[in-house]
Amino acid sequence: MPEPAWEVGDAFLHDDQAVATAVSQCFEEIYRRQFHDEWLVNHDLPIEVRAFRRMEGWCVFLLLTPWMMSRLFIAERDPGIAIPPDWSAEQRAHAPYEVIGPALSFTLLGNAQQAHLNHTPMLGHYLVQPLVQSMERFAGADDVFAAWNDVIRTRNRVMEEQKRECGWQKEVSRREFFARLVRGKPAT
């Protein structure tokens, strides 16, 4: 049996705004189908794409939803990443949405990355790096992004203090991130 192929949603990939619009529409539909009655999500938060850029064959951006803020990677072409057999486009087409799929490794800008595979018929396969999953404390989108900017500032300060070299993302440890959130309400 052949290995499943990466499905690329290429109908909109050459126009940045079309990608952002398709992602927003896709996640609005997911919200309506699966999360609109959930009490564990923050219904005051919008679905929003920010910090969109293209690099090494990927559309990379931050995605805010009422249930999570994440970094998404949508491939412009087959990235050559092996897909688990139960995550083929055919098998995922009618499967329920999973917030976090199987973990995969890939390289971007020469640095090893880890993200979780996901798929929707509208977007094809894509990768998700969850950044914030506890959304209840935020009053709006700007609060979430301000909190994430605090994380980045803290990470940069710690790295500078330690004079350590770090790759493209320079991800802050979960401990540092959660310590900052536990201390108080995110900056507004």
N, CA and C of each residue as an Amber inpcrd file, in Angstrom:
protein
   564
   0.8550000  -1.1870000   0.0000000   0.0000000   0.0000000   0.0000000
   0.8950000   1.2420000   0.0000000   0.6600000   2.1910000  -0.9050000
   1.4950000   3.3920000  -0.9630000   1.2790000   4.2780000   0.2680000
   2.3310000   5.0300000   0.6150000   2.2200000   5.9640000   1.7320000
   1.2810000   7.1020000   1.3410000   0.5130000   7.6080000   2.3130000
  -0.3920000   8.7120000   1.9930000   0.3820000   9.9520000   1.5650000
  -0.1730000  10.6740000   0.6300000   0.4570000  11.8930000   0.1140000
  -0.0440000  13.1110000   0.8820000   0.8050000  14.1070000   0.9560000
   0.4510000  15.3860000   1.5620000  -0.5160000  16.0960000   0.6280000
  -1.6810000  16.4620000   1.1240000  -2.6480000  17.1920000   0.3100000
  -2.4090000  18.6950000   0.4780000  -2.1460000  19.3610000  -0.6270000
  -1.9060000  20.8020000  -0.6280000  -3.1590000  21.4970000  -1.1350000
  -3.6780000  22.4350000  -0.3500000  -4.8390000  23.2210000  -0.7710000
  -4.3880000  24.3550000  -1.6670000  -4.0100000  24.0400000  -2.9020000
  -3.3370000  25.0040000  -3.7750000  -4.2590000  25.9980000  -4.4700000
  -5.5420000  25.8920000  -4.2950000  -6.4530000  26.7900000  -5.0060000
  -6.2670000  28.2500000  -4.5920000  -5.7170000  28.4840000  -3.3950000
  -5.6170000  29.8530000  -2.8920000  -4.2010000  30.2270000  -2.4730000
  -3.2280000  29.3890000  -2.7350000  -1.9050000  29.5790000  -2.1480000
  -1.0740000  30.7130000  -2.7280000  -1.4370000  31.2680000  -3.8510000
  -0.5950000  32.3060000  -4.4430000  -0.9850000  33.7140000  -4.0080000
  -2.0310000  33.8380000  -3.2410000  -2.5110000  35.1350000  -2.7720000
  -2.5910000  35.0950000  -1.2450000  -1.7650000  35.8980000  -0.5760000
  -1.7060000  35.8820000   0.8870000  -3.0660000  36.1470000   1.5210000
  -3.7870000  37.1320000   1.0190000  -5.0900000  37.4550000   1.5900000
  -6.0720000  36.3020000   1.3950000  -5.9970000  35.6220000   0.2600000
  -6.8760000  34.4710000   0.0270000  -6.5740000  33.3510000   1.0200000
  -5.3010000  33.1360000   1.3370000  -4.9380000  32.1200000   2.3360000
  -5.5320000  32.5090000   3.6860000  -5.3170000  33.7580000   4.1100000
  -5.8310000  34.2120000   5.4070000  -7.3550000  34.1040000   5.4620000
  -8.0200000  34.4670000   4.3820000  -9.4820000  34.3820000   4.3310000
  -9.9470000  32.9330000   4.4020000  -9.3090000  32.0520000   3.6470000
  -9.6840000  30.6310000   3.6640000  -9.4790000  30.0270000   5.0490000
  -8.3720000  30.3600000   5.6930000  -8.1040000  29.8500000   7.0440000
  -9.1710000  30.3590000   8.0080000  -9.4840000  31.6460000   7.9510000
 -10.5120000  32.2070000   8.8330000 -11.8610000  31.5320000   8.6100000
 -12.2510000  31.3630000   7.3540000 -13.5290000  30.7070000   7.0530000
 -13.5380000  29.2660000   7.5410000 -12.4440000  28.5680000   7.3340000
 -12.3480000  27.1730000   7.7560000 -12.5140000  27.0550000   9.2730000
 -11.8110000  27.8990000  10.0290000 -11.8730000  27.8070000  11.4840000
 -13.1690000  28.3780000  12.0460000 -13.8080000  29.2950000  11.3410000
 -15.1430000  29.7300000  11.7510000 -16.1310000  28.5740000  11.6290000
 -15.9910000  27.7800000  10.5740000 -16.8490000  26.5990000  10.4070000
 -16.5680000  25.5670000  11.5020000 -15.3010000  25.3430000  11.8150000
 -14.9430000  24.4170000  12.9040000 -15.5500000  24.9090000  14.2160000
 -15.4570000  26.1990000  14.4740000 -16.0440000  26.7730000  15.6900000
 -17.5530000  26.5230000  15.7320000 -18.2450000  26.7940000  14.6350000
 -19.7010000  26.5940000  14.5910000 -20.0730000  25.1300000  14.8130000
 -19.3200000  24.2220000  14.1870000 -19.6440000  22.7990000  14.2870000
 -19.2760000  22.1940000  15.6320000 -18.1590000  22.6060000  16.2050000
 -17.6410000  21.8710000  17.3580000 -17.5040000  22.6540000  18.6480000
 -17.4150000  23.9560000  18.5950000 -17.0620000  24.6930000  19.8060000
 -18.0880000  25.7320000  20.2550000 -19.1220000  26.0020000  19.4660000
 -20.0150000  27.1120000  19.8000000 -20.7410000  26.9270000  21.1270000
 -20.9230000  25.6920000  21.6000000 -21.5860000  25.4390000  22.8810000
 -20.6180000  25.0030000  23.9760000 -19.3420000  24.9470000  23.6770000
 -18.3560000  24.4770000  24.6610000 -18.0920000  25.5500000  25.7110000
 -18.0910000  25.1740000  26.9610000 -17.8240000  26.1520000  28.0130000
 -16.3280000  26.3270000  28.2670000 -15.4930000  25.4720000  27.7140000
 -14.0480000  25.5720000  27.9180000 -13.3540000  26.5010000  26.9240000
 -14.0990000  27.1340000  26.0510000 -13.5020000  28.0740000  25.1030000
 -13.9670000  29.4870000  25.4510000 -13.2210000  30.4680000  25.0050000
 -13.5500000  31.8660000  25.2650000 -14.3050000  32.4190000  24.0580000
 -15.6030000  32.4800000  24.1870000 -16.4570000  32.8970000  23.0720000
 -16.3270000  34.3860000  22.7390000 -15.6140000  35.1390000  23.5750000
 -15.3770000  36.5560000  23.2880000 -14.2200000  36.7620000  22.3180000
 -13.4440000  35.7180000  22.0710000 -12.2880000  35.8460000  21.1820000
 -12.6870000  35.5740000  19.7340000 -12.1470000  36.3530000  18.8180000
 -12.4370000  36.1330000  17.3970000 -11.5120000  35.0720000  16.8060000
 -11.7670000  34.7430000  15.5730000 -10.8300000  33.9450000  14.7820000
 -10.0750000  34.9560000  13.9330000  -8.7540000  34.9510000  14.0830000
  -7.9560000  36.0080000  13.4710000  -6.5850000  35.4790000  13.0550000
  -6.1440000  35.8860000  11.8780000  -4.8090000  35.5570000  11.3600000
  -3.9370000  36.7990000  11.4960000  -2.7380000  36.6140000  12.0570000
  -1.7680000  37.7190000  12.1610000  -0.3760000  37.2100000  11.8090000
   0.5020000  38.1440000  11.5280000   1.9400000  37.8750000  11.2880000
   2.1450000  36.8960000  10.1300000   1.3920000  37.0650000   9.0640000
   1.4820000  36.1790000   7.8970000   2.7810000  36.4400000   7.1410000
   3.4750000  35.3650000   6.8070000   4.6760000  35.4680000   5.9730000
   4.8730000  34.1540000   5.2310000   5.7160000  34.2040000   4.2170000
   6.0690000  33.0070000   3.4510000   7.5570000  32.7550000   3.6270000
   7.8910000  31.4800000   3.8290000   9.3020000  31.1250000   3.9340000
   9.5100000  29.6690000   3.5660000  10.4880000  29.4520000   2.7170000
  10.9130000  28.1110000   2.3090000   9.7430000  27.2050000   1.9320000
   8.7910000  27.7320000   1.1700000   7.6820000  26.9170000   0.6880000
   6.5320000  26.7570000   1.6630000   6.4990000  27.5560000   2.7190000
   5.4280000  27.4940000   3.7130000   4.7770000  28.8640000   3.8660000
   3.4680000  28.8680000   4.0870000   2.7640000  30.0390000   4.6020000
   2.7690000  29.8560000   6.1200000   3.3260000  30.8200000   6.8430000
   3.4750000  30.7130000   8.2990000   2.7860000  31.9160000   8.9250000
   1.9710000  31.6710000   9.9540000   1.2470000  32.7700000  10.5910000
   0.7390000  32.3420000  11.9520000   0.3210000  33.3270000  12.7330000
  -0.3320000  33.0700000  14.0110000  -1.8310000  33.0160000  13.7640000
  -2.4790000  32.0590000  14.4050000  -3.9310000  31.9190000  14.2990000
  -4.5280000  31.9630000  15.6960000  -5.4040000  32.9190000  15.9140000
  -6.1460000  33.0050000  17.1640000  -7.5310000  32.4230000  16.9380000
  -7.9530000  31.5570000  17.8430000  -9.3130000  31.0190000  17.8540000
  -9.8260000  31.1090000  19.2900000 -11.1030000  30.9100000  19.5310000
 -11.5970000  30.9190000  20.9100000 -11.0340000  29.7830000  21.7730000
 -10.4480000  28.7630000  21.1690000  -9.9280000  27.6350000  21.9420000
  -8.4030000  27.5730000  21.9990000  -7.6930000  28.3740000  21.1990000
  -6.2410000  28.2660000  21.1890000  -5.6400000  29.3570000  20.3120000
  -4.4020000  29.7390000  20.6600000  -3.5880000  30.5120000  19.7290000
  -2.4480000  29.6000000  19.3100000  -2.1890000  29.5710000  18.0090000
  -1.1640000  28.6630000  17.4940000  -0.4400000  29.3020000  16.3210000
   0.6740000  28.6860000  15.9900000   1.3830000  29.0320000  14.7500000
   1.0090000  27.9420000  13.7580000   0.5540000  28.3380000  12.5760000
   0.2060000  27.3780000  11.5330000   1.2180000  27.4380000  10.4080000
   1.4600000  26.2810000   9.8180000   2.3360000  26.1330000   8.6640000
   1.5140000  25.4490000   7.5780000   1.2450000  26.1490000   6.4970000
   0.5370000  25.5630000   5.3620000   1.5310000  25.4780000   4.2090000
   1.7380000  24.2710000   3.7100000   2.7350000  24.0500000   2.6560000
   2.2240000  24.5500000   1.3110000   3.1170000  25.1950000   0.5600000
   2.7930000  25.6390000  -0.7930000   2.9200000  24.4990000  -1.7910000
   3.6390000  23.4620000  -1.4140000   3.8190000  22.2580000  -2.2350000
   4.0870000  21.1040000  -1.2670000   4.0610000  19.9020000  -1.7590000
   4.3120000  18.7400000  -0.9010000   5.6730000  18.8990000  -0.2310000
   5.7090000  18.9760000   1.1080000   6.9760000  19.1840000   1.8010000
   7.8020000  17.9120000   1.9810000   7.2510000  16.7710000   1.5650000
   7.9890000  15.5210000   1.6920000   8.0190000  14.9760000   3.1100000
   7.0910000  15.3910000   3.9330000   6.9960000  14.8920000   5.3070000
   6.0870000  13.6700000   5.3020000   6.5540000  12.5880000   5.9110000
   5.7560000  11.3550000   5.9660000   4.4980000  11.5820000   6.8050000
   3.3870000  11.1080000   6.2850000   2.0940000  11.2380000   6.9490000
   1.6940000   9.8740000   7.5040000   1.2420000   9.8100000   8.7640000
   0.7570000   8.5320000   9.2890000  -0.3870000   7.9990000   8.4200000
  -0.4710000   6.6850000   8.2550000  -1.4890000   6.0960000   7.3710000
  -2.9190000   6.5250000   7.6980000  -3.2360000   6.7000000   8.9750000
  -4.6010000   7.0810000   9.3340000  -4.8510000   8.5900000   9.2080000
  -3.8810000   9.3210000   8.6310000  -4.0430000  10.7580000   8.4150000
  -4.0210000  11.1210000   6.9340000  -4.3310000  10.1890000   6.0780000
  -4.4280000  10.5010000   4.6470000  -5.6050000  11.4500000   4.4360000
  -5.5750000  12.1870000   3.3440000  -6.6650000  13.1130000   3.0310000
  -7.9980000  12.3700000   2.9670000  -7.9760000  11.1750000   2.3950000
  -9.2090000  10.3930000   2.2710000  -9.7650000  10.0240000   3.6420000
  -8.8920000   9.6140000   4.5620000  -9.3700000   9.2080000   5.8840000
  -9.7880000  10.4000000   6.7390000  -9.1730000  11.5500000   6.5370000
  -9.4910000  12.7260000   7.3500000 -10.6740000  13.5200000   6.7910000
 -11.0610000  13.2730000   5.5530000 -12.1150000  14.0660000   4.9090000
 -13.4180000  14.0750000   5.7100000 -13.7700000  12.9620000   6.3270000
 -15.0280000  12.8830000   7.0700000 -14.8100000  12.6160000   8.5500000
 -13.5660000  12.6580000   8.9870000 -13.2520000  12.4360000  10.4010000
 -13.5230000  13.7140000  11.1900000 -13.8400000  13.5730000  12.4700000
 -14.0410000  14.7760000  13.2790000 -12.7380000  15.5610000  13.4280000
 -12.8620000  16.8600000  13.5870000 -11.7130000  17.7350000  13.7700000
 -10.9780000  17.3540000  15.0520000  -9.6710000  17.3070000  14.9770000
  -8.8360000  17.1040000  16.1580000  -8.0080000  18.3590000  16.3480000
  -8.0200000  18.9000000  17.5580000  -7.2800000  20.1310000  17.8260000
  -5.7930000  19.9130000  17.5940000  -5.2770000  18.8030000  18.1080000
  -3.8490000  18.5060000  17.9790000  -3.7030000  17.0830000  17.4490000
  -3.1600000  16.9720000  16.2530000  -2.9190000  15.6700000  15.6390000
  -1.5550000  15.1260000  16.0350000  -1.0810000  14.1290000  15.3110000
   0.2060000  13.5160000  15.6420000   1.3750000  14.4910000  15.4550000
   2.3710000  14.3690000  16.3230000   3.5580000  15.2300000  16.2520000
   4.4500000  14.7990000  15.0950000   4.9590000  15.7930000  14.3690000
   5.8790000  15.5540000  13.2580000   7.0720000  16.4890000  13.3970000
   8.1910000  16.0810000  12.8490000   9.3930000  16.9150000  12.8240000
   9.6480000  17.3740000  11.3970000  10.1690000  18.5910000  11.2670000
  10.5290000  19.1260000   9.9570000  11.5950000  20.1950000  10.1690000
  12.1690000  20.6700000   9.0880000  13.2200000  21.6880000   9.1640000
  12.7400000  22.9510000   8.4650000  12.9790000  24.0870000   9.1020000
  12.6430000  25.3760000   8.5170000  13.7690000  26.3450000   8.8470000
  14.2880000  27.0010000   7.8360000  15.4180000  27.9180000   7.9810000
  16.6000000  27.2450000   8.6700000  16.7860000  25.9690000   8.3610000
  17.9170000  25.2290000   8.8970000  17.7620000  24.7650000  10.3270000
  16.6100000  24.9830000  10.9270000  16.3830000  24.5970000  12.3180000
  15.3130000  23.5190000  12.4130000  15.5380000  22.5780000  13.3060000
  14.5640000  21.5150000  13.5460000  13.3230000  22.1150000  14.2030000
  12.1800000  21.7200000  13.7200000  10.8960000  22.1720000  14.2530000
  10.0580000  20.9500000  14.5950000   9.1370000  21.1330000  15.5240000
   8.1280000  20.1230000  15.7980000   6.7730000  20.8010000  15.7300000
   5.8240000  20.1110000  15.1550000   4.4600000  20.6190000  15.0700000
   3.5330000  19.4180000  14.9460000   2.2500000  19.6860000  15.0260000
   1.2480000  18.6230000  14.9670000   0.5220000  18.6700000  13.6280000
   0.4040000  17.5200000  13.0130000  -0.2880000  17.3940000  11.7350000
  -1.7790000  17.6180000  11.9260000  -2.3810000  18.2700000  10.9620000
  -3.8210000  18.3880000  10.9360000  -4.2670000  18.4260000   9.4850000
  -5.5600000  18.3300000   9.2760000  -6.1060000  18.3060000   7.9240000
  -7.5520000  18.7560000   7.9640000  -7.9190000  19.5630000   6.9960000
  -9.3230000  19.8390000   6.7030000  -9.4630000  19.7660000   5.1900000
 -10.6350000  19.3960000   4.6940000 -10.8050000  19.3540000   3.2390000
 -10.5210000  20.7040000   2.5760000 -10.8090000  21.8010000   3.2570000
 -10.6120000  23.1230000   2.6690000  -9.1360000  23.5180000   2.5880000
  -8.3580000  23.1850000   3.6170000  -6.9560000  23.6050000   3.6750000
  -5.9810000  22.5180000   3.2610000  -6.4270000  21.2760000   3.2340000
  -5.5030000  20.1690000   3.0230000  -4.7430000  19.9010000   4.3140000
  -3.5610000  19.2980000   4.2040000  -2.7310000  19.0540000   5.3810000
  -2.0310000  20.3450000   5.7910000  -1.8440000  20.5130000   7.0830000
  -1.0990000  21.6580000   7.6110000  -0.5270000  21.2600000   8.9640000
   0.3770000  22.0830000   9.4720000   1.0170000  21.8120000  10.7560000
   0.6390000  22.8960000  11.7570000   0.5020000  22.4960000  13.0240000
   0.0860000  23.3860000  14.1040000   1.1170000  23.3340000  15.2300000
   1.5630000  24.4950000  15.6760000   2.3420000  24.6030000  16.9090000
   1.4760000  25.3500000  17.9150000   0.8920000  24.6440000  18.8930000
   0.0810000  25.3350000  19.9040000   0.9560000  26.2840000  20.7270000
   0.4840000  27.4980000  20.9250000   1.2250000  28.4900000  21.7050000
   0.5220000  28.8120000  23.0150000  -0.7920000  29.0180000  22.9630000
  -1.5890000  29.3050000  24.1550000  -2.8540000  28.4660000  24.0500000
  -3.1280000  27.6810000  25.0910000  -4.3180000  26.8330000  25.0460000
  -5.3200000  27.1480000  26.1490000  -4.9460000  27.9400000  27.1050000
  -5.8610000  28.3300000  28.1690000  -6.3120000  29.7580000  27.8800000
  -7.4650000  29.8850000  27.2610000  -7.8870000  31.1730000  26.7090000
  -8.8500000  31.9600000  27.6040000  -9.3170000  31.3710000  28.6870000
 -10.4040000  31.9770000  29.4560000 -10.0470000  33.3240000  30.0820000
  -8.7970000  33.6020000  30.3340000  -8.4130000  34.8320000  31.0330000
  -8.3630000  36.0660000  30.1250000  -8.4890000  35.8960000  28.8340000
  -8.2950000  37.0090000  27.9070000  -9.6160000  37.6860000  27.5420000
  -9.6060000  39.0330000  27.5630000 -10.8090000  39.8020000  27.2380000
 -10.9820000  39.9950000  25.7360000  -9.8970000  39.9080000  24.9840000
  -9.9830000  40.1130000  23.5430000  -8.7010000  39.6970000  22.8540000
  -8.7060000  39.8060000  21.5370000  -7.5620000  39.3740000  20.7290000
  -6.2870000  40.1150000  21.1070000  -6.3850000  41.4210000  21.3260000
  -5.1820000  42.1830000  21.6520000  -4.5540000  41.7140000  22.9620000
  -5.3810000  41.2740000  23.9180000  -4.8440000  40.7380000  25.1760000
  -4.0250000  39.4750000  24.9330000  -4.5120000  38.6070000  24.0670000
  -3.7930000  37.3590000  23.7770000  -2.4560000  37.6740000  23.1150000
  -2.4760000  38.5280000  22.1100000  -1.2370000  38.8460000  21.4030000
  -0.2740000  39.6310000  22.2890000  -0.7960000  40.4800000  23.1860000
   0.0740000  41.1870000  24.1340000   0.7370000  40.1910000  25.0800000
  -0.0190000  39.1980000  25.5420000   0.5650000  38.1700000  26.4130000
   1.6450000  37.3940000  25.6700000   1.3900000  37.0660000  24.4110000
   2.3980000  36.3430000  23.6300000   3.6320000  37.2160000  23.4080000
   3.4330000  38.5080000  23.1660000   4.5740000  39.4160000  23.0250000
   5.3830000  39.4810000  24.3150000   4.7030000  39.4140000  25.4820000
   5.4210000  39.3500000  26.7610000   6.2720000  38.0880000  26.8440000
   5.7300000  36.9890000  26.3630000   6.4890000  35.7330000  26.3440000
   7.7500000  35.9000000  25.4960000   7.6000000  36.4970000  24.3350000
   8.7440000  36.6930000  23.4370000   9.7740000  37.6130000  24.0940000
   9.3090000  38.7050000  24.7080000  10.2380000  39.6070000  25.3990000
  10.9620000  38.8850000  26.5320000  10.2320000  38.0870000  27.3030000
  10.8440000  37.3270000  28.3960000  11.8670000  36.3510000  27.8480000
  11.5040000  35.6390000  26.7940000  12.4350000  34.6990000  26.1720000
  13.6920000  35.4140000  25.6970000  13.5230000  36.5370000  25.0260000
  14.6740000  37.2850000  24.5240000  15.5550000  37.7860000  25.6610000
  14.9370000  38.2640000  26.7400000  15.6970000  38.7430000  27.8970000
  16.4840000  37.6050000  28.5310000  15.8310000  36.4750000  28.7290000
  16.5010000  35.3150000  29.3270000  17.6470000  34.8520000  28.4370000
  17.4180000  34.8100000  27.1470000  18.4830000  34.3950000  26.2200000
  19.6510000  35.3660000  26.2630000  19.3400000  36.6500000  26.3210000
  20.4050000  37.6520000  26.3900000  21.1900000  37.4950000  27.6880000
  20.4610000  37.2870000  28.7830000  21.1290000  37.1030000  30.0730000
  22.0160000  35.8640000  30.0650000  21.5690000  34.8370000  29.4220000
  22.3320000  33.5870000  29.3830000  23.3160000  33.5520000  28.2240000
  23.2250000  34.5580000  27.3430000  24.1120000  34.6390000  26.1740000
  24.1410000  33.3250000  25.4030000  22.9940000  32.7380000  25.2720000
  22.9430000  31.4790000  24.5250000  22.4170000  31.7320000  23.1270000
  22.8590000  30.9200000  22.2350000  22.4420000  30.9840000  20.8420000
  21.1890000  30.1340000  20.6960000  20.2430000  30.5980000  19.8950000
  19.0150000  29.8400000  19.6890000  18.5980000  29.9900000  18.2360000
  17.8530000  29.0160000  17.7350000  17.4480000  28.9890000  16.3390000
  16.3440000  29.9680000  16.0070000  15.7460000  29.7500000  14.8470000
  14.7550000  30.6390000  14.2530000  13.6420000  31.0250000  15.2240000
  13.0140000  30.0930000  15.8570000  11.8750000  30.4060000  16.7050000
  12.2790000  30.8020000  18.1150000  13.3710000  30.2710000  18.6290000
  13.8320000  30.5920000  19.9790000  12.6860000  30.4360000  20.9690000
  12.0240000  29.3040000  20.9170000  10.8250000  29.0960000  21.7190000
  11.1360000  29.1400000  23.2100000  10.3100000  29.8330000  23.9520000
  10.4550000  29.9020000  25.4000000   9.9540000  28.5890000  25.9900000
  10.5430000  28.1990000  27.0890000  10.1040000  26.9520000  27.7070000
   8.6940000  27.1370000  28.2520000   7.9780000  26.0500000  28.3470000
   6.6170000  26.1110000  28.8790000   6.6320000  26.6490000  30.3130000
   7.6540000  26.2820000  31.0670000   7.7360000  26.7320000  32.4520000
   7.8230000  28.2580000  32.5170000   8.6740000  28.8620000  31.6980000
   8.8040000  30.3190000  31.6770000   7.4950000  30.9660000  31.2360000
   6.8650000  30.4000000  30.2310000   5.6170000  30.9480000  29.7150000
   4.5210000  30.9130000  30.7740000   4.3170000  29.7370000  31.3960000
   3.2450000  29.6150000  32.3670000   3.5420000  30.3990000  33.6380000
   4.8100000  30.5210000  34.0160000   5.1610000  31.3260000  35.1800000
   4.7310000  32.7730000  34.9580000   4.9180000  33.2810000  33.7590000
   4.5390000  34.6580000  33.4330000   3.0220000  34.8330000  33.4880000
   2.2790000  33.8710000  32.9840000   0.8170000  33.9700000  32.9980000
   0.2460000  33.8320000  34.3990000   0.8740000  32.9860000  35.2260000
   0.3640000  32.7460000  36.5720000   0.5380000  33.9840000  37.4450000
   1.6040000  34.7550000  37.2070000   1.8860000  35.9340000  38.0290000
   0.8120000  37.0060000  37.9340000   0.0930000  37.0690000  36.8730000
  -0.9190000  38.1190000  36.7680000  -1.5400000  38.1790000  35.4020000
  -2.5120000  39.0410000  35.3000000  -3.2240000  39.2250000  34.0300000
  -2.2640000  39.7400000  32.9750000  -2.3790000  39.2430000  31.7510000
  -1.4940000  39.7040000  30.6800000  -1.6130000  41.2110000  30.4660000
  -0.5230000  41.8000000  30.0230000  -0.5060000  43.2390000  29.7470000
  -1.5320000  43.5890000  28.6810000  -2.1670000  44.7300000  28.8270000
  -3.1360000  45.1730000  27.8180000  -2.6350000  46.3870000  27.1060000
